[in-house]
Short mmCIF file of C-alpha atoms and ligand atoms in Angstrom, two decimals:
data_model
loop_
_atom_site.label_atom_id
_atom_site.label_comp_id
_atom_site.label_asym_id
_atom_site.label_seq_id
_atom_site.Cartn_x
_atom_site.Cartn_y
_atom_site.Cartn_z
CA UNK R 1 -0.11 -0.26 0.35
CA UNK R 2 1.48 3.84 -0.76
CA UNK R 3 2.02 5.91 2.10
CA UNK R 4 3.24 9.43 1.78
CA UNK R 5 5.02 9.22 4.96
CA UNK R 6 7.10 12.83 4.28
CA UNK R 7 3.91 14.44 4.34
CA UNK R 8 3.35 13.43 7.78
CA UNK R 9 4.04 16.52 9.75
CA UNK R 10 0.22 18.09 9.29
CA UNK R 11 -3.81 17.93 10.08
CA UNK R 12 -5.86 15.86 8.87
CA UNK R 13 -9.30 16.40 8.47
CA UNK R 14 -11.63 13.24 7.75
CA UNK R 15 -15.08 14.39 6.30
CA UNK R 16 -15.92 17.62 4.51
CA UNK R 17 -19.51 17.48 6.00
CA UNK R 18 -20.43 20.42 8.56
CA UNK R 19 -18.22 20.00 10.79
CA UNK R 20 -14.85 18.95 8.68
CA UNK R 21 -15.30 22.37 6.79
CA UNK R 22 -15.77 23.98 9.21
CA UNK R 23 -12.67 22.67 11.06
CA UNK R 24 -10.23 22.63 8.26
CA UNK R 25 -10.34 26.53 7.20
CA UNK R 26 -10.16 27.17 11.52
CA UNK R 27 -7.21 25.10 11.02
CA UNK R 28 -5.71 27.59 8.57
CA UNK R 29 -7.23 30.73 9.79
CA UNK R 30 -5.58 29.89 13.58
CA UNK R 31 -2.57 28.96 11.99
CA UNK R 32 -1.56 31.74 9.98
CA UNK R 33 -1.14 29.26 6.66
CA UNK R 34 1.61 27.91 8.58
CA UNK R 35 -0.91 24.32 10.03
CA UNK R 36 -1.33 22.12 6.70
CA UNK R 37 -4.73 20.45 6.75
CA UNK R 38 -5.31 17.70 4.58
CA UNK R 39 -9.27 17.18 3.86
CA UNK R 40 -10.21 13.90 2.71
CA UNK R 41 -14.59 12.77 1.94
CA UNK R 42 -15.45 10.01 -0.13
CA UNK R 43 -18.36 12.13 -1.50
CA UNK R 44 -16.61 14.88 -4.48
CA UNK R 45 -19.61 17.96 -3.14
CA UNK R 46 -20.38 19.18 0.41
CA UNK R 47 -23.99 17.88 0.62
CA UNK R 48 -26.44 20.93 2.73
CA UNK R 49 -27.85 18.28 4.64
CA UNK R 50 -30.04 20.29 6.56
CA UNK R 51 -31.68 20.70 3.28
CA UNK R 52 -32.26 16.84 2.27
CA UNK R 53 -35.84 17.09 3.64
CA UNK R 54 -37.11 19.03 1.08
CA UNK R 55 -38.26 16.13 -1.41
CA UNK R 56 -40.59 18.16 -3.95
CA UNK R 57 -37.59 20.39 -5.17
CA UNK R 58 -34.93 17.36 -5.02
CA UNK R 59 -38.15 15.55 -7.14
CA UNK R 60 -37.25 18.83 -9.91
CA UNK R 61 -34.34 17.26 -10.56
CA UNK R 62 -31.10 18.50 -12.69
CA UNK R 63 -31.32 21.68 -12.31
CA UNK R 64 -32.09 22.12 -8.84
CA UNK R 65 -29.16 19.55 -7.96
CA UNK R 66 -26.11 22.63 -7.16
CA UNK R 67 -29.00 24.25 -4.62
CA UNK R 68 -28.49 21.13 -2.72
CA UNK R 69 -24.53 20.33 -2.90
CA UNK R 70 -21.09 22.14 -3.84
CA UNK R 71 -18.45 21.31 -4.95
CA UNK R 72 -15.37 20.67 -2.28
CA UNK R 73 -11.95 21.14 -4.02
CA UNK R 74 -13.89 25.29 -5.17
CA UNK R 75 -14.35 25.60 -1.44
CA UNK R 76 -11.71 24.84 0.14
CA UNK R 77 -9.12 25.66 -2.63
CA UNK R 78 -8.80 29.07 -1.73
CA UNK R 79 -7.68 29.06 1.54
CA UNK R 80 -4.59 26.01 0.32
CA UNK R 81 -6.24 23.62 2.38
CA UNK R 82 -5.60 20.05 0.39
CA UNK R 83 -8.70 18.00 -0.58
CA UNK R 84 -8.88 14.60 -1.84
CA UNK R 85 -11.12 12.08 -2.72
CA UNK R 86 -11.50 8.56 -0.60
CA UNK R 87 -13.36 6.87 1.33
CA UNK R 88 -11.36 5.74 5.01
CA UNK R 89 -11.86 2.23 5.59
CA UNK R 90 -9.45 2.53 8.46
CA UNK R 91 -7.61 4.67 11.54
CA UNK R 92 -4.53 3.61 13.31
CA UNK R 93 -4.50 5.88 16.39
CA UNK R 94 -1.63 4.44 17.07
CA UNK R 95 0.01 4.21 14.35
CA UNK R 96 -1.07 8.17 13.50
CA UNK R 97 -2.48 6.73 9.73
CA UNK R 98 -5.20 6.89 7.93
CA UNK R 99 -6.61 3.53 5.40
CA UNK R 100 -7.91 4.88 2.30
CA UNK R 101 -7.79 1.84 0.68
CA UNK R 102 -5.79 1.82 -1.80
CA UNK R 103 -2.93 3.97 0.68
CA UNK R 104 -1.74 5.04 3.42
CA UNK R 105 -2.03 8.77 5.35
CA UNK R 106 -0.44 9.93 8.61
CA UNK R 107 -1.08 12.50 10.51
CA UNK R 108 0.26 14.91 12.96
CA UNK R 109 -3.48 16.26 14.13
CA UNK R 110 -6.32 14.52 13.73
CA UNK R 111 -10.21 15.84 12.91
CA UNK R 112 -12.23 12.73 12.94
CA UNK R 113 -15.86 14.80 11.48
CA UNK R 114 -18.12 11.09 9.40
CA UNK R 115 -21.06 12.36 10.27
CA UNK R 116 -23.28 9.47 11.52
CA UNK R 117 -25.33 6.39 9.04
CA UNK R 118 -28.78 5.36 8.60
CA UNK R 119 -30.00 3.40 12.06
CA UNK R 120 -32.01 0.11 11.06
CA UNK R 121 -31.40 -1.88 14.41
CA UNK R 122 -31.96 -5.48 12.92
CA UNK R 123 -35.45 -4.62 12.01
CA UNK R 124 -36.57 -7.33 9.60
CA UNK R 125 -37.05 -5.38 6.01
CA UNK R 126 -36.02 -2.20 7.52
CA UNK R 127 -33.47 -1.95 5.34
CA UNK R 128 -35.17 -4.00 2.19
CA UNK R 129 -37.95 -1.36 1.82
CA UNK R 130 -37.52 1.58 2.70
CA UNK R 131 -36.16 5.32 1.73
CA UNK R 132 -34.77 7.11 3.55
CA UNK R 133 -32.83 10.90 3.75
CA UNK R 134 -29.61 11.12 5.90
CA UNK R 135 -27.53 11.51 2.69
CA UNK R 136 -27.72 12.97 -1.24
CA UNK R 137 -27.75 9.43 -3.21
CA UNK R 138 -30.83 8.36 -0.78
CA UNK R 139 -32.37 11.57 -0.64
CA UNK R 140 -32.34 11.46 -4.28
CA UNK R 141 -33.30 7.78 -5.13
CA UNK R 142 -36.95 8.25 -2.59
CA UNK R 143 -37.87 11.64 -5.20
CA UNK R 144 -37.63 10.11 -8.00
CA UNK R 145 -39.43 6.99 -5.98
CA UNK R 146 -42.08 9.63 -4.93
CA UNK R 147 -42.51 11.79 -8.95
CA UNK R 148 -42.84 7.35 -10.24
CA UNK R 149 -45.51 7.23 -7.34
CA UNK R 150 -47.54 10.41 -8.03
CA UNK R 151 -47.27 9.73 -11.67
CA UNK R 152 -49.17 6.25 -11.30
CA UNK R 153 -51.80 7.56 -8.86
CA UNK R 154 -54.08 8.68 -11.83
CA UNK R 155 -54.12 5.34 -12.57
CA UNK R 156 -55.23 4.03 -9.53
CA UNK R 157 -58.89 2.89 -8.19
CA UNK R 158 -61.37 6.25 -7.81
CA UNK R 159 -61.23 7.03 -4.23
CA UNK R 160 -58.16 6.09 -3.72
CA UNK R 161 -54.96 7.67 -3.11
CA UNK R 162 -50.77 6.78 -3.60
CA UNK R 163 -49.47 5.57 0.62
CA UNK R 164 -47.12 7.11 2.19
CA UNK R 165 -45.89 6.12 5.36
CA UNK R 166 -42.89 7.74 7.04
CA UNK R 167 -41.28 6.62 9.57
CA UNK R 168 -39.69 7.78 12.89
CA UNK R 169 -41.87 11.33 14.85
CA UNK R 170 -38.29 12.65 15.71
CA UNK R 171 -37.74 16.57 13.96
CA UNK R 172 -36.59 14.74 9.83
CA UNK R 173 -38.79 11.90 9.82
CA UNK R 174 -41.45 15.12 10.81
CA UNK R 175 -40.03 17.48 8.65
CA UNK R 176 -39.79 15.03 5.50
CA UNK R 177 -43.77 13.25 6.18
CA UNK R 178 -45.30 17.17 5.60
CA UNK R 179 -42.63 18.36 3.08
CA UNK R 180 -44.79 14.89 0.56
CA UNK R 181 -47.66 16.40 2.09
CA UNK R 182 -47.06 19.24 0.24
CA UNK R 183 -45.11 19.43 -2.58
CA UNK R 184 -46.69 20.02 -5.33
CA UNK R 185 -47.21 17.05 -7.01
CA UNK R 186 -49.69 18.16 -9.53
CA UNK R 187 -46.37 19.79 -11.18
CA UNK R 188 -43.65 17.83 -10.42
CA UNK R 189 -45.21 14.80 -11.60
CA UNK R 190 -48.05 15.22 -13.81
CA UNK R 191 -51.25 17.97 -14.02
CA UNK R 192 -54.16 14.23 -12.77
CA UNK R 193 -51.74 13.24 -9.85
CA UNK R 194 -53.68 12.28 -6.11
CA UNK R 195 -52.30 14.25 -3.37
CA UNK R 196 -50.61 10.92 -1.06
CA UNK R 197 -52.33 10.55 1.91
CA UNK R 198 -49.13 10.72 5.01
CA UNK R 199 -48.82 8.32 7.85
CA UNK R 200 -45.66 9.44 10.03
CA UNK R 201 -45.24 6.32 12.59
CA UNK R 202 -43.65 8.02 15.25
CA UNK R 203 -42.21 4.33 16.96
CA UNK R 204 -42.62 4.52 21.45
CA UNK R 205 -40.86 8.42 21.49
CA UNK R 206 -42.80 10.94 22.17
CA UNK R 207 -43.33 13.40 18.84
CA UNK R 208 -40.68 15.23 17.86
CA UNK R 209 -39.07 14.50 21.29
CA UNK R 210 -36.65 16.60 23.34
CA UNK R 211 -38.23 20.14 21.64
CA UNK R 212 -40.19 23.04 23.21
CA UNK R 213 -43.64 22.08 24.28
CA UNK R 214 -44.90 25.39 22.19
CA UNK R 215 -43.15 24.30 19.52
CA UNK R 216 -44.58 20.60 19.94
CA UNK R 217 -47.77 21.81 20.08
CA UNK R 218 -48.10 24.23 16.87
CA UNK R 219 -46.02 21.67 14.56
CA UNK R 220 -48.79 19.01 15.32
CA UNK R 221 -51.00 22.10 14.37
CA UNK R 222 -50.04 22.54 10.83
CA UNK R 223 -49.18 18.90 10.55
CA UNK R 224 -52.90 18.95 10.61
CA UNK R 225 -53.79 21.07 8.04
CA UNK R 226 -50.83 19.70 6.13
CA UNK R 227 -53.12 16.21 6.16
CA UNK R 228 -50.38 14.50 8.00
CA UNK R 229 -51.80 11.73 10.03
CA UNK R 230 -49.74 10.71 12.97
CA UNK R 231 -49.72 7.42 14.70
CA UNK R 232 -48.00 7.19 17.95
CA UNK R 233 -46.85 5.64 21.16
CA UNK R 234 -45.72 2.03 19.09
CA UNK R 235 -42.81 0.59 17.43
CA UNK R 236 -42.60 -0.18 14.03
CA UNK R 237 -41.63 -4.60 13.88
CA UNK R 238 -41.28 -5.44 10.76
CA UNK R 239 -41.52 -4.52 6.89
CA UNK R 240 -42.50 -6.29 4.10
CA UNK R 241 -42.88 -4.95 0.87
CA UNK R 242 -45.98 -2.64 1.04
CA UNK R 243 -46.61 -3.88 4.62
CA UNK R 244 -45.37 -2.60 8.11
CA UNK R 245 -46.18 -4.52 11.28
CA UNK R 246 -46.71 -2.85 14.93
CA UNK R 247 -45.04 -4.56 17.83
CA UNK R 248 -48.60 -3.64 19.55
CA UNK R 249 -49.99 -5.76 16.03
CA UNK R 250 -51.41 -3.29 14.02
CA UNK R 251 -50.52 -3.70 10.18
CA UNK R 252 -49.97 -0.27 8.43
CA UNK R 253 -50.12 -0.69 4.41
CA UNK R 254 -48.09 1.52 1.84
CA UNK R 255 -47.11 2.04 -0.86
CA UNK R 256 -43.71 4.30 -0.26
CA UNK R 257 -42.06 3.75 3.04
CA UNK R 258 -39.52 6.10 4.50
CA UNK R 259 -37.20 5.43 7.27
CA UNK R 260 -36.25 8.58 9.68
CA UNK R 261 -36.50 6.71 13.01
CA UNK R 262 -32.79 6.69 13.38
CA UNK R 263 -28.51 7.68 13.22
CA UNK R 264 -25.30 6.27 14.66
CA UNK R 265 -21.69 6.60 14.07
CA UNK R 266 -20.22 5.01 10.83
CA UNK R 267 -18.22 1.43 11.31
CA UNK R 268 -14.91 3.02 11.02
CA UNK R 269 -15.86 4.75 14.17
CA UNK R 270 -17.87 2.71 15.55
CA UNK R 271 -14.62 -0.03 15.03
CA UNK R 272 -12.01 2.55 17.18
CA UNK R 273 -10.49 1.34 20.48
CA UNK R 274 -12.39 4.24 21.94
CA UNK R 275 -14.70 5.60 24.85
CA UNK R 276 -18.27 4.88 23.57
CA UNK R 277 -21.50 6.78 23.96
CA UNK R 278 -24.47 5.81 22.03
CA UNK R 279 -25.11 4.78 18.44
CA UNK R 280 -21.28 4.32 18.46
CA UNK R 281 -20.38 7.71 19.06
CA UNK R 282 -17.47 8.90 20.67
CA UNK R 283 -16.51 9.50 23.52
CA UNK R 284 -14.62 13.54 23.87
CA UNK R 285 -13.34 16.16 26.39
CA UNK R 286 -14.50 18.90 27.27
CA UNK R 287 -11.67 20.16 24.67
CA UNK R 288 -13.07 17.90 22.07
CA UNK R 289 -10.92 15.85 22.29
CA UNK R 290 -10.52 11.80 22.43
CA UNK R 291 -10.36 10.39 25.09
CA UNK R 292 -6.29 9.17 25.56
CA UNK R 293 -5.96 10.61 22.40
CA UNK R 294 -3.93 13.65 21.95
CA UNK R 295 -3.93 15.62 19.14
CA UNK R 296 -7.15 13.43 17.79
CA UNK R 297 -10.63 15.14 18.78
CA UNK R 298 -14.23 14.84 17.30
CA UNK R 299 -16.60 17.09 15.65
CA UNK R 300 -19.97 17.10 14.75
CA UNK R 301 -22.91 14.17 14.99
CA UNK R 302 -19.95 11.86 15.54
CA UNK R 303 -19.72 12.75 18.68
CA UNK R 304 -21.05 12.51 21.84
CA UNK R 305 -20.37 15.52 24.10
CA UNK R 306 -22.11 16.18 27.66
CA UNK R 307 -22.15 19.04 28.70
CA UNK R 308 -20.37 18.90 31.80
CA UNK R 309 -22.65 21.61 33.49
CA UNK R 310 -25.78 20.53 32.84
CA UNK R 311 -25.09 16.38 32.12
CA UNK R 312 -27.49 16.94 29.14
CA UNK R 313 -25.98 15.47 25.43
CA UNK R 314 -24.64 17.77 22.79
CA UNK R 315 -27.46 17.05 20.01
CA UNK R 316 -27.03 15.85 16.58
CA UNK R 317 -27.00 18.88 14.76
CA UNK R 318 -25.94 21.61 12.49
CA UNK R 319 -25.77 23.75 14.10
CA UNK R 320 -24.18 22.35 17.25
CA UNK R 321 -21.02 21.43 14.81
CA UNK R 322 -20.65 24.57 13.55
CA UNK R 323 -20.50 25.56 17.00
CA UNK R 324 -17.76 22.89 18.56
CA UNK R 325 -15.78 23.09 14.68
CA UNK R 326 -13.89 26.55 15.89
CA UNK R 327 -13.58 25.03 19.42
CA UNK R 328 -11.47 21.66 18.55
CA UNK R 329 -9.59 23.53 15.65
CA UNK R 330 -8.19 26.56 18.02
CA UNK R 331 -7.68 23.66 21.02
CA UNK R 332 -6.03 21.05 17.42
CA UNK R 333 -3.73 24.80 16.92
CA UNK R 334 -3.10 24.73 20.20
CA UNK R 335 -1.55 20.99 20.52
CA UNK R 336 0.84 22.43 17.65
CA UNK R 337 2.46 25.71 19.67
CA UNK R 338 2.48 24.26 23.12
CA UNK R 339 -0.80 26.69 24.00
CA UNK R 340 -3.19 25.20 26.08
CA UNK R 341 -6.38 24.57 25.20
CA UNK R 342 -9.89 25.86 26.15
CA UNK R 343 -12.97 24.14 27.19
CA UNK R 344 -16.16 23.35 24.35
CA UNK R 345 -19.41 25.52 26.32
CA UNK R 346 -23.07 25.15 23.95
CA UNK R 347 -25.10 26.96 23.67
CA UNK R 348 -28.97 26.19 21.70
CA UNK R 349 -29.53 29.96 19.56
CA UNK R 350 -32.53 28.22 18.72
CA UNK R 351 -34.31 25.36 16.40
CA UNK R 352 -36.64 25.74 13.94
CA UNK R 353 -38.78 22.45 12.11
CA UNK R 354 -40.01 22.16 8.51
CA UNK R 355 -43.13 22.07 8.13
CA UNK R 356 -44.66 21.82 4.79
CA UNK R 357 -43.87 23.89 1.34
CA UNK R 358 -43.99 27.41 3.85
CA UNK R 359 -44.25 26.67 6.52
CA UNK R 360 -42.48 25.87 10.24
CA UNK R 361 -42.78 26.28 14.07
CA UNK R 362 -39.21 27.59 15.79
CA UNK R 363 -38.46 28.71 19.45
CA UNK R 364 -35.92 31.30 19.05
CA UNK R 365 -35.18 31.97 23.63
CA UNK R 366 -38.40 32.31 24.68
CA UNK R 367 -39.71 33.42 21.25
CA UNK R 368 -42.71 30.84 19.45
CA UNK R 369 -42.51 31.61 15.35
CA UNK R 370 -44.91 29.37 13.36
CA UNK R 371 -46.26 29.58 10.36
CA UNK R 372 -44.82 31.46 7.00
CA UNK R 373 -42.25 33.05 9.58
CA UNK R 374 -41.32 30.50 11.00
CA UNK R 375 -40.44 28.72 7.41
CA UNK R 376 -38.97 32.21 5.90
CA UNK R 377 -36.24 32.44 8.87
CA UNK R 378 -35.06 29.05 8.45
CA UNK R 379 -34.73 29.40 4.72
CA UNK R 380 -32.47 32.43 5.12
CA UNK R 381 -30.71 30.51 7.32
CA UNK R 382 -30.23 27.90 4.92
CA UNK R 383 -29.55 30.59 2.35
CA UNK R 384 -26.84 32.33 4.37
CA UNK R 385 -24.90 28.94 5.19
CA UNK R 386 -25.12 28.09 1.73
CA UNK R 387 -23.30 31.39 0.33
CA UNK R 388 -21.40 31.43 3.00
CA UNK R 389 -19.86 28.69 3.03
CA UNK R 390 -19.01 29.34 -1.26
CA UNK R 391 -17.61 32.49 -0.26
CA UNK R 392 -15.58 31.05 2.29
CA UNK R 393 -16.82 32.93 5.48
CA UNK R 394 -17.65 31.39 8.11
CA UNK R 395 -21.44 30.84 8.99
CA UNK R 396 -23.58 33.26 11.49
CA UNK R 397 -26.69 30.58 11.16
CA UNK R 398 -28.29 27.64 11.03
C1 FAD N 1 -33.14 15.23 6.35
C2 FAD N 1 -32.24 15.90 7.88
C3 FAD N 1 -32.89 18.10 8.22
C4 FAD N 1 -31.74 18.40 9.53
N1 FAD N 1 -32.19 19.48 9.53
C5 FAD N 1 -31.11 20.29 10.42
C6 FAD N 1 -31.32 21.68 10.37
O1 FAD N 1 -33.19 22.22 10.45
N2 FAD N 1 -30.85 22.38 11.74
C7 FAD N 1 -29.67 21.37 12.33
O2 FAD N 1 -28.07 21.97 12.74
N3 FAD N 1 -29.56 20.25 11.33
C8 FAD N 1 -30.07 19.67 11.23
N4 FAD N 1 -30.02 18.32 10.46
C9 FAD N 1 -29.10 17.85 11.09
C10 FAD N 1 -27.77 17.86 10.42
O3 FAD N 1 -27.98 17.21 9.01
C11 FAD N 1 -26.27 16.27 10.92
O4 FAD N 1 -26.32 17.26 12.05
C12 FAD N 1 -25.43 17.54 10.26
O5 FAD N 1 -24.75 17.44 8.99
C13 FAD N 1 -23.74 17.39 11.23
O6 FAD N 1 -22.95 17.50 10.48
P1 FAD N 1 -21.35 16.62 9.92
O7 FAD N 1 -20.38 17.34 9.29
O8 FAD N 1 -21.00 15.96 11.63
O9 FAD N 1 -21.69 15.42 9.26
P2 FAD N 1 -22.04 15.36 7.78
O10 FAD N 1 -22.71 16.48 7.24
O11 FAD N 1 -22.86 14.06 8.02
O12 FAD N 1 -20.85 15.14 7.01
C14 FAD N 1 -20.13 13.98 7.29
C15 FAD N 1 -18.89 13.70 5.83
O13 FAD N 1 -18.16 12.81 6.50
C16 FAD N 1 -18.26 12.37 4.67
N5 FAD N 1 -18.20 10.74 4.93
C17 FAD N 1 -18.69 9.56 6.08
N6 FAD N 1 -17.81 8.58 6.18
C18 FAD N 1 -17.12 8.49 5.35
C19 FAD N 1 -15.86 7.82 4.92
N7 FAD N 1 -15.82 6.13 4.94
N8 FAD N 1 -14.77 7.68 4.33
C20 FAD N 1 -14.89 9.29 3.73
N9 FAD N 1 -15.63 10.27 3.50
C21 FAD N 1 -17.21 10.43 4.92
C22 FAD N 1 -19.31 12.48 4.68
O14 FAD N 1 -18.80 12.20 2.50
C23 FAD N 1 -19.84 14.13 4.83
O15 FAD N 1 -19.34 14.83 4.05
C24 FAD N 1 -30.56 17.50 9.57
C25 FAD N 1 -30.90 15.94 8.44
C26 FAD N 1 -31.32 16.42 7.27
C27 FAD N 1 -31.17 14.84 7.61
#
């Protein structure tokens, strides 16, 4: 296996998502360009993942594709960050090198920002019979399948509409269900398309668990207006083609199902011989460093960070990833110059959940907002992130 051993004196950042891209830029900025940075991602594009619930817009295909992805090379070139496309197959923490399959990449400092993968929890049929939006390729497949389903709805028996089941009552499932129910399928698929019947199967956890009560109340009302029906309190046990079996014996027929019920750390991260939290996420110190591994940091969804003061676990959000990134980068740079590190403290700026085309509900400080103003705010924040990222500026929102 090839090795570029002469380049060991550099920082390597794994993953060019919200966390990794920001960490790479911050290392260059804080070290005034003196620390060489190699950024590695299996994909050539940075995915605007917080927008992947917009399946109606994705279904309108090619012309919107650029809206959901940005070419990594263009985003990092001007900062002198080297980008290499490759899939991380192994991380050797003792030997301080990364296995990319065809080559071995040594590092002096490392930031692991590999996000997450979907978790099916061993539920029979879940992987085979559902679509998902956690990755761009999955969201595109879902959007195409929905467009086909809607185009075919014209031939259904009278009174019958396409049945869509969304499994997972967290914010991802809720956003996807509302978007499917309110997208303009007559423009997207066929002028005679029949709007889908959308059922959101929330599982045993409460609907939108962990979000403020006022937001949840508005979300329920807006989902009702959008025609989304909630099925609460019970988990899916098994899926077959066209049928979901719940733990209480209820069977739900469907034409298309979406899995939005959970995420876990990627296998390469779960395999690391270090302390792990829920779903194999990496446990990190208050400096976002891996326990017992100086110079190796974890940032974003791949990490389980428990605030030492509140004992609350920081949520797996882009907002948290972007808050962690400058602190991890500063601590990595401090390690090179022997300066002290600073602790990470998380303060959530607010949360906004999309509830169908043109609608949302959110909570900012102590203020609840809903309807079209909330959706406008969400769109502005998303656009600001994309625009700042394209210009190489730190984003202010999300
Ligand atoms: C539909 C949806 C809506 C969301 N809405 C919001 C929202 O409104 N606000 C919010 O704050 N958060 C939201 N989130 C959550 C947010 O998207 C994540 O928290 C965020 O993407 C985490 O950033 P990250 O950098 O840790 O991971 P990611 O953005 O997933 O980046 C991980 C990167 O690692 C790369 N990678 C993974 N494995 C490998 C490998 N083996 N080799 C090479 N590269 C690899 C991937 O290609 C990817 O580029 C939403 C998520 C979804 C799915």
